[in-house]
XYZ file of C-alpha atoms in Angstrom:
631
model
C 38.505 9.605 5.570
C 40.593 8.788 8.364
C 42.822 5.810 8.831
C 39.953 4.241 10.947
C 37.478 4.961 8.200
C 35.835 2.544 5.355
C 32.932 2.901 3.573
C 29.614 1.470 3.001
C 27.202 0.975 -0.241
C 23.741 2.451 0.640
C 22.515 2.644 -2.801
C 23.521 0.794 -5.700
C 22.848 1.869 -9.220
C 20.685 -1.119 -10.778
C 18.875 -1.872 -13.520
C 15.827 -4.331 -14.463
C 16.992 -8.008 -16.099
C 13.346 -9.248 -17.191
C 10.431 -6.882 -18.592
C 12.778 -4.125 -19.478
C 10.627 -2.088 -21.559
C 7.674 -2.446 -18.859
C 10.023 -0.486 -16.442
C 12.834 0.827 -17.966
C 11.510 4.600 -17.181
C 12.270 3.829 -13.327
C 15.846 3.099 -13.908
C 16.732 5.165 -16.960
C 15.876 8.393 -18.212
C 17.098 9.136 -21.945
C 15.868 12.779 -21.868
C 17.298 12.928 -25.451
C 14.339 14.448 -26.765
C 13.944 12.297 -29.380
C 12.224 9.730 -28.371
C 14.950 7.404 -27.647
C 13.526 4.202 -26.309
C 15.880 1.358 -24.314
C 17.350 -0.855 -27.592
C 18.234 2.654 -29.313
C 20.109 4.552 -26.539
C 21.455 2.213 -24.269
C 21.292 -1.955 -23.485
C 21.126 -3.309 -20.021
C 23.871 -5.608 -19.724
C 23.921 -6.844 -16.351
C 21.751 -6.116 -13.005
C 24.419 -3.315 -12.161
C 25.864 -2.460 -15.870
C 24.431 -0.842 -18.881
C 26.073 0.285 -22.252
C 25.017 3.571 -24.174
C 25.372 3.678 -27.562
C 27.706 6.449 -29.549
C 26.236 9.641 -29.583
C 23.759 9.334 -27.178
C 23.132 9.952 -23.499
C 21.294 8.915 -20.619
C 20.255 9.960 -17.069
C 19.825 8.137 -14.103
C 17.285 10.910 -12.781
C 14.487 8.175 -12.129
C 12.705 6.453 -9.378
C 15.035 3.906 -8.754
C 18.328 5.281 -9.267
C 18.383 8.987 -8.104
C 19.776 9.602 -4.867
C 17.227 10.968 -2.196
C 19.273 13.601 -0.419
C 16.680 15.411 1.143
C 15.415 12.274 2.750
C 18.812 11.498 4.121
C 19.592 14.680 5.405
C 16.072 15.125 7.302
C 16.144 11.832 8.781
C 19.506 10.785 9.160
C 23.413 11.872 10.418
C 24.800 11.516 7.007
C 25.864 14.845 5.600
C 28.122 13.596 3.009
C 27.854 10.859 0.473
C 30.439 9.591 -2.419
C 28.930 8.724 -5.950
C 31.709 6.246 -7.340
C 31.234 4.849 -11.034
C 33.205 2.046 -12.881
C 33.567 2.942 -16.482
C 34.694 1.502 -19.484
C 34.895 3.615 -22.811
C 35.084 6.886 -23.196
C 32.613 9.728 -22.630
C 31.127 12.057 -19.575
C 29.583 11.834 -16.952
C 28.100 14.704 -15.181
C 26.323 15.210 -11.894
C 23.106 17.208 -11.184
C 20.994 18.011 -8.021
C 17.573 19.301 -7.926
C 15.674 21.415 -5.749
C 12.490 21.104 -3.667
C 10.790 22.854 -7.155
C 12.146 20.402 -9.157
C 14.761 22.304 -10.949
C 17.888 20.595 -11.891
C 21.340 22.187 -11.614
C 24.765 20.404 -12.470
C 27.111 20.338 -9.814
C 30.534 18.578 -11.376
C 31.691 16.499 -14.526
C 34.505 14.777 -15.620
C 35.732 13.018 -19.182
C 36.508 9.904 -18.271
C 38.351 7.082 -20.139
C 38.474 3.244 -18.876
C 38.667 4.738 -15.157
C 36.752 5.055 -12.109
C 35.606 8.120 -11.446
C 34.496 9.804 -7.758
C 32.600 12.578 -6.421
C 32.715 13.793 -3.055
C 29.080 15.768 -2.512
C 27.788 17.831 0.159
C 24.123 16.274 1.862
C 23.574 19.492 3.929
C 21.027 21.885 1.175
C 18.015 19.376 0.714
C 15.713 20.459 3.380
C 12.761 21.030 1.465
C 13.832 18.564 -1.066
C 16.058 17.600 -4.256
C 18.069 14.668 -5.580
C 20.958 13.578 -6.976
C 21.824 11.576 -10.004
C 24.131 11.205 -12.995
C 23.950 11.083 -16.232
C 26.327 9.251 -19.028
C 27.167 10.990 -22.735
C 29.143 9.470 -25.371
C 30.645 11.281 -28.109
C 31.868 8.848 -31.304
C 31.815 5.373 -29.391
C 29.435 3.680 -26.963
C 31.209 3.505 -22.867
C 29.153 0.834 -20.758
C 28.725 1.654 -17.082
C 30.011 -1.330 -15.197
C 28.161 -0.373 -12.167
C 28.411 3.000 -9.387
C 27.361 3.352 -5.899
C 26.607 6.006 -3.422
C 28.098 5.242 0.047
C 28.833 6.832 3.250
C 31.750 6.708 5.529
C 31.624 4.942 8.814
C 34.301 3.807 11.343
C 36.217 0.598 10.951
C 33.972 -1.090 14.170
C 30.601 -0.098 12.295
C 28.576 -3.084 12.164
C 25.117 -2.938 9.711
C 21.849 -3.753 10.735
C 20.043 -7.250 9.681
C 16.748 -8.030 8.884
C 14.312 -11.221 9.544
C 11.992 -10.626 5.990
C 8.396 -11.531 6.856
C 6.160 -12.813 4.106
C 2.643 -13.620 5.018
C 0.701 -15.534 2.921
C -2.602 -17.334 2.270
C -3.433 -19.461 -0.448
C -1.302 -17.587 -2.926
C 1.722 -19.867 -3.558
C 3.021 -19.112 -7.294
C 3.073 -15.205 -5.938
C 4.679 -16.127 -2.906
C 7.161 -18.525 -4.448
C 8.164 -15.365 -6.898
C 8.705 -12.789 -3.525
C 11.523 -15.629 -2.264
C 12.831 -16.442 -5.451
C 13.695 -12.468 -5.916
C 15.017 -12.484 -2.380
C 17.197 -15.653 -2.900
C 18.556 -14.352 -6.316
C 19.643 -11.373 -5.215
C 22.480 -12.865 -3.380
C 24.593 -9.478 -2.256
C 21.673 -8.097 -0.391
C 21.876 -11.223 1.912
C 24.586 -8.969 4.047
C 21.713 -7.272 5.351
C 19.465 -10.298 5.797
C 18.992 -12.541 9.021
C 16.292 -14.979 8.447
C 13.724 -14.514 5.828
C 10.511 -16.350 7.497
C 7.548 -17.464 5.529
C 4.232 -17.402 7.373
C 1.894 -19.489 5.529
C -1.416 -19.181 6.815
C -3.379 -21.124 3.731
C -4.003 -24.732 2.175
C -2.560 -24.311 -0.904
C 0.993 -24.048 0.472
C 3.997 -22.764 -0.509
C 6.601 -25.310 -0.065
C 4.423 -27.824 -2.508
C 5.180 -25.312 -5.381
C 7.102 -26.659 -8.112
C 10.581 -24.676 -8.007
C 10.343 -24.401 -4.496
C 13.279 -27.270 -3.035
C 15.416 -25.032 -5.273
C 15.085 -21.795 -4.035
C 15.509 -23.255 -0.700
C 18.511 -24.801 -0.987
C 19.741 -21.390 -2.319
C 18.731 -19.085 0.773
C 20.158 -22.550 3.398
C 19.871 -21.778 6.646
C 18.195 -17.649 5.681
C 14.622 -19.662 5.082
C 12.073 -20.803 7.706
C 8.528 -21.972 6.880
C 5.606 -21.840 9.526
C 2.547 -22.609 9.562
C -0.250 -21.636 11.586
C -4.397 -21.019 10.681
C -5.545 -18.047 8.891
C -5.148 -15.227 11.241
C -4.863 -12.600 8.657
C -2.294 -9.878 7.649
C -2.202 -8.765 11.394
C -1.664 -12.229 12.513
C 0.380 -13.071 9.862
C 2.838 -10.116 10.528
C 2.830 -10.692 14.238
C 4.053 -13.815 13.897
C 7.023 -12.213 12.101
C 7.423 -9.607 14.535
C 7.583 -12.066 17.167
C 10.282 -13.841 15.199
C 12.358 -11.074 14.561
C 12.094 -10.518 18.431
C 13.188 -13.876 18.801
C 16.145 -13.467 16.915
C 19.639 -11.536 18.897
C 20.916 -10.815 15.308
C 17.698 -9.434 13.730
C 17.764 -5.531 14.688
C 14.709 -5.273 11.962
C 11.429 -7.067 10.719
C 10.417 -6.182 7.022
C 7.182 -7.241 6.211
C 6.488 -8.075 2.408
C 2.691 -8.954 1.132
C 2.808 -12.319 -0.553
C 1.186 -10.365 -3.964
C 3.877 -7.924 -4.087
C 7.479 -8.592 -5.934
C 10.256 -6.447 -4.897
C 13.049 -4.357 -5.960
C 15.587 -6.478 -3.956
C 18.039 -3.682 -3.713
C 15.137 -1.843 -1.904
C 15.525 -4.000 0.960
C 19.081 -2.720 1.298
C 18.495 0.549 0.900
C 15.595 0.335 3.386
C 17.900 -1.540 6.103
C 20.946 0.759 5.501
C 18.315 3.766 5.669
C 17.292 2.513 8.825
C 21.058 2.473 10.396
C 21.742 5.611 9.961
C 18.294 7.013 11.256
C 19.025 9.032 14.230
C 15.933 7.790 15.857
C 14.407 4.565 15.587
C 12.441 4.943 12.108
C 10.106 2.700 10.087
C 11.184 3.156 6.577
C 8.497 2.215 4.028
C 8.626 1.898 -0.037
C 5.932 2.991 -2.414
C 3.537 0.727 -4.485
C 4.256 0.172 -7.955
C 1.352 -1.229 -10.098
C 1.969 -5.032 -11.482
C -0.198 -4.588 -14.104
C 0.943 -1.035 -15.215
C 4.574 -1.564 -14.053
C 5.367 2.053 -14.342
C 3.015 3.341 -12.350
C 3.445 4.423 -8.743
C 0.135 4.029 -6.664
C 1.409 6.296 -3.856
C 4.796 7.347 -2.368
C 3.842 8.807 0.487
C 0.090 9.436 2.774
C -0.982 11.179 5.723
C -4.022 10.895 8.016
C -6.808 13.055 8.309
C -7.594 12.168 11.810
C -11.085 14.628 11.148
C -12.431 11.841 9.374
C -9.996 9.315 9.866
C -9.069 8.062 6.311
C -6.092 8.623 4.422
C -4.826 11.066 1.593
C -1.585 11.656 -0.580
C 0.737 13.648 1.415
C 1.469 17.111 -0.028
C 0.937 17.684 -3.592
C 1.842 14.285 -4.506
C -0.860 11.913 -6.460
C -1.873 8.743 -6.792
C -1.238 6.798 -9.865
C 1.400 8.341 -11.348
C 2.849 6.834 -14.734
C 6.711 7.660 -15.026
C 6.287 6.439 -18.236
C 4.618 9.799 -19.247
C 5.736 11.953 -16.522
C 9.629 11.028 -15.807
C 10.795 11.740 -12.366
C 12.981 15.253 -13.683
C 9.509 16.269 -15.034
C 7.804 16.225 -12.018
C 8.352 19.106 -9.321
C 5.858 17.924 -6.786
C 7.938 14.259 -6.212
C 11.375 16.535 -5.816
C 9.600 17.972 -2.518
C 10.274 15.759 0.508
C 7.086 14.190 1.376
C 6.172 13.478 5.062
C 4.264 10.440 5.879
C 2.234 9.208 8.681
C 2.487 5.818 7.598
C 3.236 2.870 4.951
C 1.415 0.289 3.517
C 2.943 -3.004 4.965
C 3.069 -4.199 1.256
C 6.713 -3.490 2.102
C 7.596 -1.443 5.657
C 10.601 -1.785 7.999
C 10.393 -1.684 11.633
C 13.112 -1.384 14.258
C 12.625 -4.178 16.721
C 13.368 -1.744 18.967
C 9.787 -0.146 18.370
C 8.882 -3.423 18.704
C 9.808 -3.901 22.205
C 8.757 -0.394 23.298
C 4.870 -0.152 21.558
C 4.069 -3.879 20.991
C 2.847 -5.876 17.648
C -0.025 -4.972 15.388
C -3.821 -4.757 16.757
C -5.300 -8.262 16.361
C -8.135 -6.727 13.699
C -7.471 -9.480 10.807
C -6.589 -7.655 8.181
C -6.887 -3.551 6.960
C -5.594 -0.718 8.564
C -3.384 -2.397 11.310
C -0.791 -0.644 8.829
C -2.167 3.096 9.566
C -2.721 2.275 13.164
C 0.884 0.695 14.046
C 2.730 4.200 12.391
C 0.328 6.203 14.596
C 0.768 4.634 17.447
C 4.851 4.418 16.797
C 4.370 8.502 16.118
C 3.012 8.927 19.433
C 6.482 7.522 20.730
C 8.106 9.480 19.168
C 9.274 7.318 15.834
C 8.417 8.502 12.783
C 7.467 6.638 9.026
C 9.592 7.397 6.201
C 8.286 6.522 2.626
C 11.716 6.502 1.332
C 11.664 7.316 -2.588
C 13.619 4.457 -4.605
C 12.131 1.785 -2.087
C 9.343 0.259 -3.719
C 7.404 -3.480 -4.697
C 5.212 -4.140 -7.523
C 1.903 -4.982 -5.821
C -1.379 -5.920 -7.193
C -3.466 -2.950 -8.073
C -6.188 -1.398 -6.390
C -8.317 -0.445 -9.489
C -9.982 -3.831 -10.328
C -11.263 -4.496 -6.671
C -13.894 -2.600 -5.194
C -14.113 -3.712 -1.046
C -17.478 -2.300 -0.490
C -18.729 -5.817 -2.698
C -16.863 -7.606 -0.877
C -16.559 -9.366 3.260
C -13.687 -6.612 3.037
C -15.889 -4.083 4.074
C -16.520 -5.066 7.580
C -13.118 -5.117 8.556
C -12.324 -1.960 6.468
C -15.354 0.066 8.562
C -14.774 -1.325 12.338
C -10.715 -0.982 12.139
C -11.351 2.876 10.296
C -13.478 3.477 13.400
C -11.142 1.459 15.858
C -8.014 3.569 14.350
C -9.896 7.091 14.970
C -10.630 6.042 18.605
C -7.287 5.394 19.365
C -5.238 7.950 17.523
C -7.964 10.719 16.545
C -8.040 13.921 19.268
C -10.846 15.518 16.771
C -13.973 16.211 19.436
C -16.692 13.135 18.945
C -14.639 11.573 15.880
C -14.973 14.854 13.987
C -16.681 13.913 10.273
C -15.999 9.952 10.967
C -19.794 9.292 12.472
C -21.652 11.813 9.794
C -19.313 9.940 7.261
C -20.316 6.554 8.243
C -23.779 7.483 8.133
C -23.538 9.122 4.055
C -21.694 5.919 3.145
C -24.565 3.730 4.299
C -26.715 5.927 2.117
C -24.845 5.890 -0.916
C -24.465 2.283 -0.739
C -27.930 1.934 -0.413
C -28.572 4.014 -3.495
C -26.469 1.523 -5.460
C -28.850 -1.502 -3.712
C -25.959 -3.169 -1.924
C -27.847 -4.361 1.131
C -25.128 -7.093 1.720
C -22.635 -4.282 1.955
C -24.462 -1.811 4.892
C -25.610 -5.182 7.017
C -21.824 -5.689 7.247
C -20.750 -2.291 8.104
C -23.755 -2.106 10.919
C -22.416 -4.949 12.332
C -18.812 -3.672 12.452
C -20.063 -0.442 14.450
C -21.681 -3.075 16.630
C -18.716 -4.843 16.816
C -17.030 -1.623 17.941
C -19.229 -1.448 20.751
C -18.611 -4.225 22.363
C -15.172 -3.409 23.231
C -11.316 -4.218 22.988
C -11.386 -7.435 24.061
C -13.322 -9.781 21.753
C -10.807 -8.424 18.752
C -8.464 -11.346 20.009
C -10.897 -13.781 20.101
C -12.615 -13.185 16.761
C -9.392 -12.972 15.242
C -9.696 -16.196 13.359
C -13.575 -16.945 13.029
C -15.030 -13.125 12.181
C -13.742 -13.463 8.767
C -16.173 -16.704 7.901
C -18.857 -15.258 10.113
C -19.410 -11.970 7.754
C -18.745 -14.244 4.928
C -21.699 -16.281 5.607
C -23.690 -13.207 6.735
C -23.322 -11.618 3.259
C -24.687 -14.858 1.522
C -28.459 -14.004 2.819
C -28.349 -11.059 0.171
C -29.120 -11.051 -3.383
C -26.461 -8.455 -4.040
C -23.927 -10.508 -2.791
C -24.874 -13.743 -4.941
C -22.673 -13.913 -8.140
C -23.790 -15.643 -11.131
C -21.114 -16.861 -13.545
C -23.257 -18.345 -16.000
C -25.182 -15.558 -17.577
C -27.422 -17.268 -20.037
C -29.424 -18.406 -16.860
C -30.493 -14.652 -16.036
C -33.835 -13.360 -17.705
C -33.151 -10.669 -20.394
C -33.187 -7.025 -19.462
C -36.320 -5.782 -19.685
C -37.116 -2.198 -18.160
C -40.510 -2.342 -15.998
C -40.406 0.633 -14.064
C -41.325 4.442 -14.550
C -38.978 7.036 -14.449
C -40.059 9.299 -11.407
C -40.044 12.509 -11.995
C -38.586 12.039 -15.826
C -34.795 11.330 -16.865
C -31.989 10.684 -14.442
C -28.200 12.141 -15.516
C -25.248 12.561 -13.993
C -25.179 15.368 -11.451
C -22.894 18.405 -12.515
C -22.862 20.421 -9.353
C -23.163 19.845 -5.771
C -26.955 21.478 -5.767
C -27.676 18.888 -8.746
C -26.221 16.526 -6.714
C -28.600 16.984 -3.064
C -30.997 17.389 -5.202
C -30.786 13.712 -6.963
C -30.069 12.470 -3.835
C -33.242 13.486 -1.818
C -35.265 12.560 -5.579
C -34.120 8.982 -4.632
C -34.247 8.932 -1.053
C -38.130 9.847 -1.536
C -37.990 7.013 -4.333
C -36.175 4.716 -2.424
C -38.507 5.241 0.962
C -41.938 5.422 -0.180
C -42.397 4.682 -4.052
C -43.138 0.767 -4.762
C -41.045 -1.655 -6.457
C -42.000 -2.384 -9.729
C -43.223 -6.137 -9.714
C -41.457 -6.770 -12.821
C -38.157 -5.832 -11.835
C -38.263 -9.169 -9.707
C -38.517 -11.069 -12.868
C -36.079 -9.494 -15.350
C -33.112 -6.798 -14.624
C -33.788 -3.244 -15.746
C -30.076 -2.332 -16.547
C -26.529 -3.588 -17.459
C -23.911 -1.734 -15.391
C -20.482 -2.518 -15.706
C -18.231 -2.739 -12.723
C -16.235 0.460 -13.899
C -19.262 2.462 -13.997
C -20.965 0.994 -10.755
C -22.077 4.829 -9.270
C -25.042 5.895 -6.822
C -26.836 7.855 -9.481
C -27.124 5.013 -12.205
C -29.434 3.167 -9.811
C -32.133 6.276 -9.773
C -34.469 5.639 -11.784
C -34.632 1.644 -11.470
C -35.222 -1.248 -9.166
C -33.053 -4.063 -10.549
C -29.814 -4.292 -12.555
C -26.981 -6.838 -13.690
C -23.746 -5.758 -12.055
C -20.433 -6.859 -13.162
C -18.604 -8.349 -10.622
C -15.136 -6.395 -9.527
C -13.322 -9.472 -10.915
C -15.570 -9.917 -14.081
C -15.983 -13.627 -13.489
C -20.159 -12.683 -13.627
C -22.945 -10.602 -12.557
C -25.142 -9.969 -9.346
C -28.585 -8.973 -9.821
C -29.441 -6.036 -7.645
C -32.819 -5.493 -6.756
C -34.590 -2.637 -4.616
C -36.280 -3.526 -1.233
C -38.063 -0.575 0.124
C -38.489 -2.558 3.588
C -34.641 -3.281 3.894
C -33.913 0.559 2.651
C -36.380 1.982 5.772
C -34.554 -0.888 8.371
C -30.682 -0.243 7.028
C -31.815 3.679 7.157
C -33.170 3.728 10.615
C -30.255 1.157 12.005
C -27.627 3.380 10.050
C -28.687 6.570 11.360
C -28.957 5.045 15.370
C -25.367 3.427 15.105
C -24.193 6.888 13.815
C -25.798 8.552 16.142
C -24.305 6.522 19.204
C -20.769 6.217 17.875
C -20.700 10.341 18.359
C -22.367 10.229 21.588
C -20.052 7.541 23.167
C -16.922 8.427 21.563
C -15.155 9.950 24.425
C -15.817 6.991 26.302
C -15.371 4.125 23.851
C -11.983 6.018 22.910
C -10.715 6.257 26.441
C -11.842 2.299 26.950
C -9.703 1.226 23.543
C -6.896 3.579 24.511
C -6.184 2.206 28.244
C -6.943 -1.758 26.969
C -4.421 -1.424 23.611
C -0.977 -2.350 25.414
C -2.570 -5.313 26.726
C -3.835 -6.399 22.856
C -0.469 -5.867 21.174
C 2.185 -6.951 23.125
C 4.287 -9.978 22.789
C 2.718 -11.976 25.270
C -0.370 -11.490 24.177
C 0.630 -12.905 21.184
C 1.672 -15.598 22.187
C -1.032 -16.414 24.120
C -2.953 -16.914 20.645
C -0.476 -18.555 19.024
C -0.427 -21.057 21.612
C -4.166 -21.543 21.494
C -3.372 -23.106 17.652
C -0.316 -25.185 19.116
C -2.929 -26.833 21.814
């Protein structure tokens, strides 16, 4: 280190202080092979401190405590990192590195006795992947890691960036309060914060919750609450973006969902990674499930322009359980994963990018995060989903958006994103996928959802100029639209529903789950013919013919019946689905016509949306939207 240089921490080794058993595998790997659990091999004694018991060994080769060297080499100017550990007691500290294949090797070790230990390590051989981490082992007595950090060298004049944290909420005040509390209780991360902006778009206000005043007092001038109508995620987050642009001391805006709980250290890591990025970079975090807290939904996703949909990056998987397979045991995670976008459950965006490409599209919700990163990439700004940065978020597995009003926004905004960013001729598979998606839903008697999808396409044809005026009204309109369909009506009092009684006859015999493409195609033809030409059983209007639990809802289960009770995704009741030949015929005809029209007009619509997008996403455009509310 030169006389004019100093070091700053970019990754602090941290430990959970609540729910240790649920999340321990994300922070500590016993790696002993003897089944040791928290309390048997180690004891967490503080946010940054852990005691290792005699004759035990623990590893920091974990999601939150391994250093993602490959990402730092690929995206930043850093080429050397220092690991510094403050240790009490006696033992052995060993440093390991991994390759893109997940193979690990020891690179340094040292016996310690009540001392500070440092290792200077190169960040130069991780192009395709790999991490650094360390293990601690004890012999005859316990030892304590007081604290540890990964640091980099900076000039004396270096000043770290600061972020406006933007939390958008709608009637989830307790979740939002927990999110604010997580930020406020970890005061050491406040060096990277400019402000914490809560954009409250609901009627159940965060500031009315018990405990808010104490949390607000702790954050002081950092915390600001902004009220506005419900403009969805895109409106709420765009308000946070505007607030960050209004502050001369904000280098970034960090977007956080209200129903997500951060690992607070992740906030500091995201800011510091962006500080050293060689070009302005969107830094995203992974999503861990709130109900299965060791399960990572995704660490990185890419965009498939052929069908305008997302897939997991590389060989990674969705819903990886670190309690079952630790980081050290999962080779595919050691490979550096490229990301085309990151969900706005946690996403840091430099204000320089906001100034260059604008704010979110005014689409209320869904696909706004995907579209933004794709737009940024077109301007040369990458997105990095950084390991060790994550939030716990409400999981998707108990949600089925095809059975809610949200399907309108998913379908409309998927098509708009394709028009803006897919260069595949005529949208590739998207128009066909749109029609086949309708058909699958019609097989399941979900006529309300198909109606919303058709409205979504009709609104796409209306052009981009209508998006701002729909921002505050379209949700209510599509919700009302669904109420006219029986499959959208959830009944909570099951005793009010007639008993299940089979009244229709199986067409061409019993139906079984298709096990190969030929069987699937044959059954689909059979169902299509039955639903179009076979008259409904009169009894199916008086008694449901089958009960189908929410996890089992698939199209083939409806192949031989005319009605069914289907459990709502949230489990609060059931909906009575009933077959309607006239509705089926109208929906198939309209869906085919809309999909053909989408394919035929794709190039024209694409040019129109791309030409008009800059006027929709500018700071001035959003200020006009918010000014309308102010009046």
